[in-house]
XYZ file of N, CA and C in Angstrom:
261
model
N 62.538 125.918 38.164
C 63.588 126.886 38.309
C 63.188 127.929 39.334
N 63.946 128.464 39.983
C 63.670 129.654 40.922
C 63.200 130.760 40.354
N 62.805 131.495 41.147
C 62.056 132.634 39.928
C 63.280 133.768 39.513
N 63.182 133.854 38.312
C 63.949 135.017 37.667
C 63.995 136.101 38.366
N 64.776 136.913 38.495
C 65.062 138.573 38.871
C 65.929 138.759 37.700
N 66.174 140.523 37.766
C 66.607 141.120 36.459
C 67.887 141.250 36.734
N 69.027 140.753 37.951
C 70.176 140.402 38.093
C 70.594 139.008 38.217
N 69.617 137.967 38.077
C 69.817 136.542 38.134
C 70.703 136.008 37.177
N 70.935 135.184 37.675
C 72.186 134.472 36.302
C 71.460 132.793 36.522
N 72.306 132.276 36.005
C 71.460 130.832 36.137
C 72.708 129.855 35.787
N 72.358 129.245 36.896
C 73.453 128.487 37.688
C 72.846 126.746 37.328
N 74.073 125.789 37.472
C 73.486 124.383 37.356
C 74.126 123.838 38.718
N 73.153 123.691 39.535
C 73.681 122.966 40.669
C 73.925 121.308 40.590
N 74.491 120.993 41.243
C 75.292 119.540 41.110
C 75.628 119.214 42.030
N 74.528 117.670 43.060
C 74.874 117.767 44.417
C 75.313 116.145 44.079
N 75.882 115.513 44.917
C 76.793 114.312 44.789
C 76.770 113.627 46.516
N 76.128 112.098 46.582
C 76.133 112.012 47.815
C 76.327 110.266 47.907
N 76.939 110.046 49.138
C 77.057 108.514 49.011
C 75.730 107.196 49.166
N 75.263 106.266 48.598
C 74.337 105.733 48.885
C 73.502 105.425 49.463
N 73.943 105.499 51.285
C 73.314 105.265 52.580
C 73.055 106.809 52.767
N 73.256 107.862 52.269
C 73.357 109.105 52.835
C 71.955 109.637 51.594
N 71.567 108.510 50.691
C 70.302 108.807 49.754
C 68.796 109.735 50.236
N 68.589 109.186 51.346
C 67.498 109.175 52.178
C 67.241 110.425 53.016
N 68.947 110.685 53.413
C 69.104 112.054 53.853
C 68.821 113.281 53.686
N 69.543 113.108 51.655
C 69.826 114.408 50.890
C 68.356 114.531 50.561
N 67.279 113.841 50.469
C 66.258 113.830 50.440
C 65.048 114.162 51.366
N 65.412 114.203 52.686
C 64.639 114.496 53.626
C 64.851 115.510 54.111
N 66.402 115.919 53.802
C 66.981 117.586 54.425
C 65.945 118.433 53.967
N 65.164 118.268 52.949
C 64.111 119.591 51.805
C 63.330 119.658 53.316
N 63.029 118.758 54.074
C 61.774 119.372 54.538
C 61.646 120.025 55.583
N 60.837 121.023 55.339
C 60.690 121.949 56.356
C 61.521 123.618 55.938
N 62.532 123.416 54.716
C 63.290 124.203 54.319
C 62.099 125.428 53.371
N 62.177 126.252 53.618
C 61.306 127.273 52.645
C 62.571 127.999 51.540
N 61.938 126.542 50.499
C 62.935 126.695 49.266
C 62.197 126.495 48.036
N 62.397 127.121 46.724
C 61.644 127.240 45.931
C 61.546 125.974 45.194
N 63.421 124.863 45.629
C 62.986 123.555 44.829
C 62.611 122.488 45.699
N 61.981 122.679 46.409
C 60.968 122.026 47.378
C 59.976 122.129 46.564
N 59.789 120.182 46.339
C 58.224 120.010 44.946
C 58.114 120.188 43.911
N 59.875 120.894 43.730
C 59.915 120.978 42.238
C 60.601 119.600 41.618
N 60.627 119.762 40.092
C 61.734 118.208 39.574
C 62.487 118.654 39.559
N 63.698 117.747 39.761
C 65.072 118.201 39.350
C 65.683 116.686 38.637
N 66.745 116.519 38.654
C 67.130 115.222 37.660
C 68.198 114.573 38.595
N 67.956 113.245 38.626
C 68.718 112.901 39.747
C 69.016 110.979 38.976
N 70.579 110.645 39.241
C 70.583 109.553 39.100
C 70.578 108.171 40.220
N 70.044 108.842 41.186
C 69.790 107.447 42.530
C 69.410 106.484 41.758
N 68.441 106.081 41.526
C 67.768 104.819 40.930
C 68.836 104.094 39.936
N 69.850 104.690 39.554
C 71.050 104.156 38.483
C 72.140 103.865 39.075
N 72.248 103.976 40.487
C 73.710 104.119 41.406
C 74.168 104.808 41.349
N 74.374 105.970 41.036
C 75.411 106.972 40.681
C 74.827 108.485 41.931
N 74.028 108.346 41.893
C 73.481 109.275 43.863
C 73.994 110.934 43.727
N 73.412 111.643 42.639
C 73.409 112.952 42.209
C 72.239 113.386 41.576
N 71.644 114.496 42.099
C 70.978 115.288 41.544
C 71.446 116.916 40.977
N 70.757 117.019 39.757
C 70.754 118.488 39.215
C 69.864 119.648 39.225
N 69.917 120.876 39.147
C 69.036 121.525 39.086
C 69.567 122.580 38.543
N 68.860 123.372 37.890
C 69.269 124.116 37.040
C 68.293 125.721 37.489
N 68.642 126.501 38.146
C 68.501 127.719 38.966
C 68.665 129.289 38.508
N 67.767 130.077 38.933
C 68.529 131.572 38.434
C 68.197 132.261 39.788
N 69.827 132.940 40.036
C 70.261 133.761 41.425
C 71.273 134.781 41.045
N 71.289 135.679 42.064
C 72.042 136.720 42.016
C 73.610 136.241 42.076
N 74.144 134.997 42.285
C 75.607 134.791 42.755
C 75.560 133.693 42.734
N 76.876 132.628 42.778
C 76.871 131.582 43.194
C 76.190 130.995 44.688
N 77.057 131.869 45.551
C 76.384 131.602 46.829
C 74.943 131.394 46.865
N 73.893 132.695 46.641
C 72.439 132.990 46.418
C 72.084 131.165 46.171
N 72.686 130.893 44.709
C 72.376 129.834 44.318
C 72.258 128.543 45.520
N 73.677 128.286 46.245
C 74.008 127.382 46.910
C 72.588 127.311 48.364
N 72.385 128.616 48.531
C 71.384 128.494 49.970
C 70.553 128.452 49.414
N 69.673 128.148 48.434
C 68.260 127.607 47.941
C 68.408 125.846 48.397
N 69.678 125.387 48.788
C 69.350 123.846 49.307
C 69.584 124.036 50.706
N 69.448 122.830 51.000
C 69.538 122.734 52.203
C 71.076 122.536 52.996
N 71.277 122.935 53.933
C 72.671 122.363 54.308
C 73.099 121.348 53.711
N 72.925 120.350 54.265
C 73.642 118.964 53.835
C 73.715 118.860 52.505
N 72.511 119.136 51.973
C 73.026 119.375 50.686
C 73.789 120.084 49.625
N 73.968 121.306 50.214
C 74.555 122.844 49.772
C 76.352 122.048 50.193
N 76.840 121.460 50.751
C 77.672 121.291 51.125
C 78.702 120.099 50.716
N 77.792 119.098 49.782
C 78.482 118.472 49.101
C 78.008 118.544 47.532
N 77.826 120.410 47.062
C 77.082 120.464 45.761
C 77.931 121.813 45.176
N 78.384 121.345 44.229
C 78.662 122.796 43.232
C 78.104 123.611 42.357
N 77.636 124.922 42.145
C 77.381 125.492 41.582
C 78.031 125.892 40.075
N 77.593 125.735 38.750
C 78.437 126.458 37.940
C 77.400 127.581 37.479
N 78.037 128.528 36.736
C 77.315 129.506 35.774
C 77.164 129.050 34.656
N 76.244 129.346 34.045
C 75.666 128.272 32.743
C 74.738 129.101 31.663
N 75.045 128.965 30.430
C 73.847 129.789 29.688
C 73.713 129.176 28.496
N 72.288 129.125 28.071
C 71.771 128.597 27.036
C 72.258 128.792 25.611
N 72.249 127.941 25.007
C 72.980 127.755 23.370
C 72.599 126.715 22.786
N 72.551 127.408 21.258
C 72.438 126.723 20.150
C 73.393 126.217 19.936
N 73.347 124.901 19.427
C 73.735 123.840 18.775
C 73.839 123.482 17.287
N 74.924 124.146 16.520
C 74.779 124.002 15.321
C 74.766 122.777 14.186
C-alpha cells in the first residue's frame, strides 16, 4: 500500500487491459518512481481475464490514479473503499 498520510483515504484501483497489451501494462512500471513499483498487487493475467488490483491510500481520487503509470492510469478506475466487518 502507499504510505498513509493523515488526509489519505484509501482507494481500490482497478486497471483492465486487453491480452496483447499484457506485457505493456507491465513494463510501463519501469522507470516510474512509484510506490507500487515491487510491490504485490492481485492481478488475473494468468486466468485470461487481464486486470490487476491494488488497494492504495491518497489524498483524492486523482492522487490515487498518478501513483500508475500512464497507460495504466488510463484504462483504471479508482473507487473509495473502507474496511468492514462482516457479520
Amino acid at each position: 500500500m502507499a504510505t498513509e498520510t493523515p488526509s489519505a483515504r484509501r482507494y481500490l484501483l482497478h486497471h483492465r487491459h486487453r491480452a496483447e497489451d499484457c506485457g505493456v501494462a507491465f513494463a510501463s512500471f519501469k522507470g516510474l518512481p512509484s510506490p507500487l513499483r515491487h510491490s504485490d498487487a492481485i492481478a488475473s493475467c494468468r486466468s485470461g481475464e487481464h486486470a490487476i488490483w491494488w488497494v492504495v491510500d491518497a489524498a483524492s481520487r486523482e492522487d490515487a490514479l498518478a501513483l500508475l503509470p500512464f497507460f495504466v492510469a488510463e484504462r483504471s478506475t479508482a473507487v473509495e473503499v473502507t474496511q468492514v466487518r462482516v457479520p
